[in-house]
Amino acid sequence: MKFFIDTANLAQIKEANDLGILDGVTTNPSLMAKEGIKGEQAIMNHYKTIAELVDGDVSAEVISTDFDGMVAEGKKLAAIRPNIVVKVPMIKDGVKALKWFSDNNIKTNCTLVFSAGQAILAAKAGANYVSPFIGRIDDGGWDGVQLIEQIAGIYTIQGFETEILAASIRNPLHIIKCAEAGADVCTCPLDSILGLLKHPLTDIGLAKFLADAKGVK
Ligand code: G3P
């Protein structure tokens, strides 16, 4: 399973990248706004900075909701750097745009996916990634991980090549469950990635090893 970081914060992207386990980055308009990045040029520059920082795919989201607008925006985003992936919302014109991008060799990530039906449509339209938002599904009282498992089953049976990118990850357990459920990628906040390495017995064991090592010096 690949690890992406879900942020537009450069310091956090660098920290995850320095760990050596980062495969890519996802952003969205809310994450860009959180970093105070406003205006078309500033947004494009920020995507360029992120795409230069990491080797893997960087999702950059369109904000148009009509086919022509999405295609025009996506072309500009894709031209920033070869590792930019155009993020397109799961709406009717979005499906058309996904197909257009696929036909024109522009990589895409279909976002705001909350059902298996939407995931099938994204795959049919040729999306490279599909992003089910598992945390938001959990928030509504459903089981986000179960959706990952369902989509993984369908994609295997049907031979779809679209990668399942589990998004809206809220904690380390989400990452583990998504790995079990067959996600190809997890896009996570830095805290959830770092949370994976914590275990009290590791700390206790290390303290003991270090204490014993002092004794035999
Ligand atoms: O990748 C989508 C993600 O940013 C949404 O996360 O926590 O706002 O549901 P969240």
Tab-separated table of C-alpha atoms and ligand atoms in Angstrom:
chain	number	residue	atom	x	y	z
A	1	MET	CA	0.000	0.000	0.000
A	2	LYS	CA	1.286	3.447	-0.913
A	3	PHE	CA	1.369	6.289	1.643
A	4	PHE	CA	0.322	9.769	0.568
A	5	ILE	CA	0.144	12.748	2.905
A	6	ASP	CA	-3.105	14.711	2.894
A	7	THR	CA	-2.010	18.308	3.410
A	8	ALA	CA	-0.812	21.452	1.688
A	9	ASN	CA	1.543	22.235	4.599
A	10	LEU	CA	5.116	22.262	3.292
A	11	ALA	CA	6.772	21.506	6.647
A	12	GLN	CA	4.586	18.422	7.135
A	13	ILE	CA	5.203	17.246	3.574
A	14	LYS	CA	8.977	17.604	4.147
A	15	GLU	CA	8.780	15.750	7.480
A	16	ALA	CA	6.885	12.809	5.921
A	17	ASN	CA	9.192	12.809	2.904
A	18	ASP	CA	12.275	12.725	5.153
A	19	LEU	CA	10.926	9.525	6.733
A	20	GLY	CA	11.509	7.883	3.359
A	21	ILE	CA	8.078	6.269	3.169
A	22	LEU	CA	6.144	8.956	1.287
A	23	ASP	CA	4.718	8.043	-2.123
A	24	GLY	CA	2.730	11.185	-2.896
A	25	VAL	CA	0.570	14.084	-1.718
A	26	THR	CA	-3.121	14.948	-1.909
A	27	THR	CA	-4.537	18.413	-1.428
A	28	ASN	CA	-7.957	19.979	-1.757
A	29	PRO	CA	-9.297	23.543	-1.736
A	30	SER	CA	-9.972	23.350	2.026
A	31	LEU	CA	-6.387	22.262	2.744
A	32	MET	CA	-5.022	25.062	0.520
A	33	ALA	CA	-7.229	27.617	2.331
A	34	LYS	CA	-5.995	26.275	5.686
A	35	GLU	CA	-2.441	27.241	4.631
A	36	GLY	CA	-3.669	30.704	3.585
A	37	ILE	CA	-2.940	30.071	-0.123
A	38	LYS	CA	-5.310	32.328	-2.088
A	39	GLY	CA	-5.597	33.414	-5.716
A	40	GLU	CA	-4.965	31.417	-8.885
A	41	GLN	CA	-1.261	32.256	-9.262
A	42	ALA	CA	-0.431	31.599	-5.596
A	43	ILE	CA	-2.274	28.275	-5.778
A	44	MET	CA	-0.445	27.231	-8.965
A	45	ASN	CA	2.906	28.228	-7.410
A	46	HIS	CA	2.135	26.221	-4.287
A	47	TYR	CA	1.282	23.118	-6.325
A	48	LYS	CA	4.584	23.561	-8.182
A	49	THR	CA	6.524	23.788	-4.905
A	50	ILE	CA	4.846	20.628	-3.580
A	51	ALA	CA	5.337	18.731	-6.848
A	52	GLU	CA	9.045	19.625	-6.811
A	53	LEU	CA	9.419	18.493	-3.191
A	54	VAL	CA	8.250	14.917	-3.750
A	55	ASP	CA	8.844	12.354	-6.484
A	56	GLY	CA	5.373	10.791	-6.353
A	57	ASP	CA	1.949	11.900	-7.554
A	58	VAL	CA	0.495	15.171	-6.254
A	59	SER	CA	-3.271	15.628	-6.534
A	60	ALA	CA	-4.381	19.168	-7.429
A	61	GLU	CA	-8.128	19.778	-7.418
A	62	VAL	CA	-10.189	21.653	-10.011
A	63	ILE	CA	-12.766	24.087	-8.658
A	64	SER	CA	-14.932	24.333	-11.779
A	65	THR	CA	-18.068	22.218	-11.845
A	66	ASP	CA	-18.774	22.263	-15.593
A	67	PHE	CA	-17.024	20.060	-18.180
A	68	ASP	CA	-15.319	22.878	-20.127
A	69	GLY	CA	-14.115	24.591	-16.974
A	70	MET	CA	-12.760	21.354	-15.490
A	71	VAL	CA	-10.905	20.483	-18.702
A	72	ALA	CA	-9.396	23.979	-18.996
A	73	GLU	CA	-8.320	24.009	-15.344
A	74	GLY	CA	-7.058	20.418	-15.440
A	75	LYS	CA	-4.904	21.130	-18.494
A	76	LYS	CA	-3.264	24.074	-16.663
A	77	LEU	CA	-2.699	22.004	-13.513
A	78	ALA	CA	-1.270	19.037	-15.431
A	79	ALA	CA	1.152	21.367	-17.225
A	80	ILE	CA	2.737	22.453	-13.908
A	81	ARG	CA	4.751	19.229	-13.588
A	82	PRO	CA	4.469	15.623	-14.832
A	83	ASN	CA	3.663	14.298	-11.333
A	84	ILE	CA	0.521	16.452	-10.981
A	85	VAL	CA	-2.700	14.423	-10.917
A	86	VAL	CA	-5.921	16.316	-11.635
A	87	LYS	CA	-8.484	15.837	-8.880
A	88	VAL	CA	-12.053	15.856	-10.196
A	89	PRO	CA	-15.288	15.710	-8.155
A	90	MET	CA	-17.726	12.812	-8.623
A	91	ILE	CA	-20.457	14.751	-10.418
A	92	LYS	CA	-21.959	14.266	-13.894
A	93	ASP	CA	-19.624	16.695	-15.677
A	94	GLY	CA	-16.789	15.307	-13.561
A	95	VAL	CA	-17.340	11.836	-15.032
A	96	LYS	CA	-17.219	13.345	-18.549
A	97	ALA	CA	-14.046	15.235	-17.634
A	98	LEU	CA	-12.425	12.073	-16.203
A	99	LYS	CA	-13.024	10.333	-19.527
A	100	TRP	CA	-11.614	13.304	-21.453
A	101	PHE	CA	-8.489	13.415	-19.276
A	102	SER	CA	-8.062	9.646	-19.615
A	103	ASP	CA	-8.326	9.888	-23.419
A	104	ASN	CA	-5.740	12.682	-23.351
A	105	ASN	CA	-3.230	10.943	-21.060
A	106	ILE	CA	-3.743	13.230	-18.083
A	107	LYS	CA	-3.767	11.403	-14.753
A	108	THR	CA	-6.812	11.864	-12.517
A	109	ASN	CA	-8.055	11.287	-9.003
A	110	CYS	CA	-11.850	11.129	-8.640
A	111	THR	CA	-12.731	12.739	-5.313
A	112	LEU	CA	-15.770	12.940	-3.013
A	113	VAL	CA	-16.655	9.280	-3.471
A	114	PHE	CA	-19.046	7.788	-0.923
A	115	SER	CA	-20.524	4.701	-2.633
A	116	ALA	CA	-19.560	1.637	-4.668
A	117	GLY	CA	-21.683	2.903	-7.563
A	118	GLN	CA	-19.670	6.110	-7.739
A	119	ALA	CA	-16.447	4.064	-7.632
A	120	ILE	CA	-17.645	1.941	-10.571
A	121	LEU	CA	-18.413	5.077	-12.601
A	122	ALA	CA	-15.000	6.577	-11.812
A	123	ALA	CA	-13.277	3.383	-12.971
A	124	LYS	CA	-15.411	3.201	-16.146
A	125	ALA	CA	-14.431	6.806	-16.914
A	126	GLY	CA	-10.748	5.842	-16.632
A	127	ALA	CA	-9.794	7.560	-13.374
A	128	ASN	CA	-6.311	6.594	-12.183
A	129	TYR	CA	-7.344	6.944	-8.529
A	130	VAL	CA	-10.706	6.863	-6.779
A	131	SER	CA	-10.971	8.565	-3.384
A	132	PRO	CA	-13.585	7.205	-0.963
A	133	PHE	CA	-13.787	9.515	2.096
A	134	ILE	CA	-13.851	6.967	4.874
A	135	GLY	CA	-13.747	9.319	7.889
A	136	ARG	CA	-16.755	11.271	6.640
A	137	ILE	CA	-18.620	7.993	6.051
A	138	ASP	CA	-17.866	6.970	9.648
A	139	ASP	CA	-19.058	10.416	10.812
A	140	GLY	CA	-22.467	9.646	9.276
A	141	GLY	CA	-22.774	6.341	11.135
A	142	TRP	CA	-21.773	4.050	8.252
A	143	ASP	CA	-18.564	2.021	7.940
A	144	GLY	CA	-15.979	3.661	5.680
A	145	VAL	CA	-13.583	0.708	5.729
A	146	GLN	CA	-16.391	-1.597	4.586
A	147	LEU	CA	-16.747	0.592	1.474
A	148	ILE	CA	-13.026	0.178	0.720
A	149	GLU	CA	-13.436	-3.594	0.994
A	150	GLN	CA	-16.513	-3.537	-1.288
A	151	ILE	CA	-14.789	-1.430	-3.948
A	152	ALA	CA	-11.651	-3.601	-3.787
A	153	GLY	CA	-13.806	-6.692	-4.357
A	154	ILE	CA	-15.625	-5.154	-7.308
A	155	TYR	CA	-12.426	-3.849	-8.933
A	156	THR	CA	-10.796	-7.290	-8.617
A	157	ILE	CA	-13.803	-9.140	-10.089
A	158	GLN	CA	-14.154	-6.627	-12.927
A	159	GLY	CA	-10.455	-6.143	-13.597
A	160	PHE	CA	-10.604	-2.344	-13.149
A	161	GLU	CA	-7.139	-0.805	-12.890
A	162	THR	CA	-8.187	2.337	-10.990
A	163	GLU	CA	-6.281	2.527	-7.695
A	164	ILE	CA	-8.303	2.829	-4.500
A	165	LEU	CA	-7.034	5.854	-2.579
A	166	ALA	CA	-8.555	5.805	0.904
A	167	ALA	CA	-9.065	9.433	1.958
A	168	SER	CA	-10.449	11.295	4.976
A	169	ILE	CA	-8.257	9.140	7.208
A	170	ARG	CA	-8.527	10.238	10.826
A	171	ASN	CA	-6.301	7.863	12.841
A	172	PRO	CA	-3.675	5.074	12.650
A	173	LEU	CA	-6.330	2.340	12.949
A	174	HIS	CA	-7.963	3.647	9.753
A	175	ILE	CA	-4.647	3.074	7.943
A	176	ILE	CA	-4.307	-0.494	9.254
A	177	LYS	CA	-7.938	-1.314	8.399
A	178	CYS	CA	-7.564	0.167	4.896
A	179	ALA	CA	-4.453	-1.983	4.329
A	180	GLU	CA	-6.468	-5.064	5.377
A	181	ALA	CA	-9.397	-4.038	3.179
A	182	GLY	CA	-7.280	-3.801	0.036
A	183	ALA	CA	-6.693	-0.051	-0.421
A	184	ASP	CA	-3.889	0.677	-2.905
A	185	VAL	CA	-3.124	4.027	-1.284
A	186	CYS	CA	-3.908	5.729	2.029
A	187	THR	CA	-3.735	9.501	2.137
A	188	CYS	CA	-3.259	10.537	5.724
A	189	PRO	CA	-2.600	13.492	7.997
A	190	LEU	CA	0.982	13.437	9.341
A	191	ASP	CA	-0.255	12.618	12.874
A	192	SER	CA	-1.933	9.416	11.678
A	193	ILE	CA	1.243	8.277	9.891
A	194	LEU	CA	3.401	9.024	12.954
A	195	GLY	CA	0.808	7.349	15.177
A	196	LEU	CA	1.624	4.045	13.497
A	197	LEU	CA	5.082	3.949	15.030
A	198	LYS	CA	3.967	4.417	18.640
A	199	HIS	CA	3.799	1.540	21.110
A	200	PRO	CA	4.464	1.848	24.859
A	201	LEU	CA	6.279	-1.507	24.925
A	202	THR	CA	8.725	-0.187	22.314
A	203	ASP	CA	9.548	2.776	24.580
A	204	ILE	CA	9.841	0.585	27.700
A	205	GLY	CA	11.948	-1.982	25.820
A	206	LEU	CA	14.273	0.664	24.399
A	207	ALA	CA	14.748	2.327	27.794
A	208	LYS	CA	15.727	-1.066	29.253
A	209	PHE	CA	18.118	-1.866	26.388
A	210	LEU	CA	19.801	1.543	26.785
A	211	ALA	CA	20.057	1.167	30.577
A	212	ASP	CA	21.548	-2.335	30.224
A	213	ALA	CA	23.943	-1.100	27.534
A	214	LYS	CA	25.295	1.531	29.980
A	215	GLY	CA	25.938	-1.242	32.503
A	216	VAL	CA	28.155	-3.244	30.127
A	217	LYS	CA	30.149	-0.290	28.721
B	1	G3P	O1	-8.517	13.734	1.120
B	1	G3P	C1	-9.769	14.178	1.563
B	1	G3P	C2	-9.624	14.684	2.934
B	1	G3P	O2	-8.825	15.829	2.967
B	1	G3P	C3	-10.889	14.931	3.655
B	1	G3P	O3	-10.586	14.727	4.971
B	1	G3P	O4	-10.868	14.920	7.374
B	1	G3P	O5	-11.815	16.673	5.836
B	1	G3P	O6	-12.846	14.430	5.962
B	1	G3P	P1	-11.588	15.220	6.093
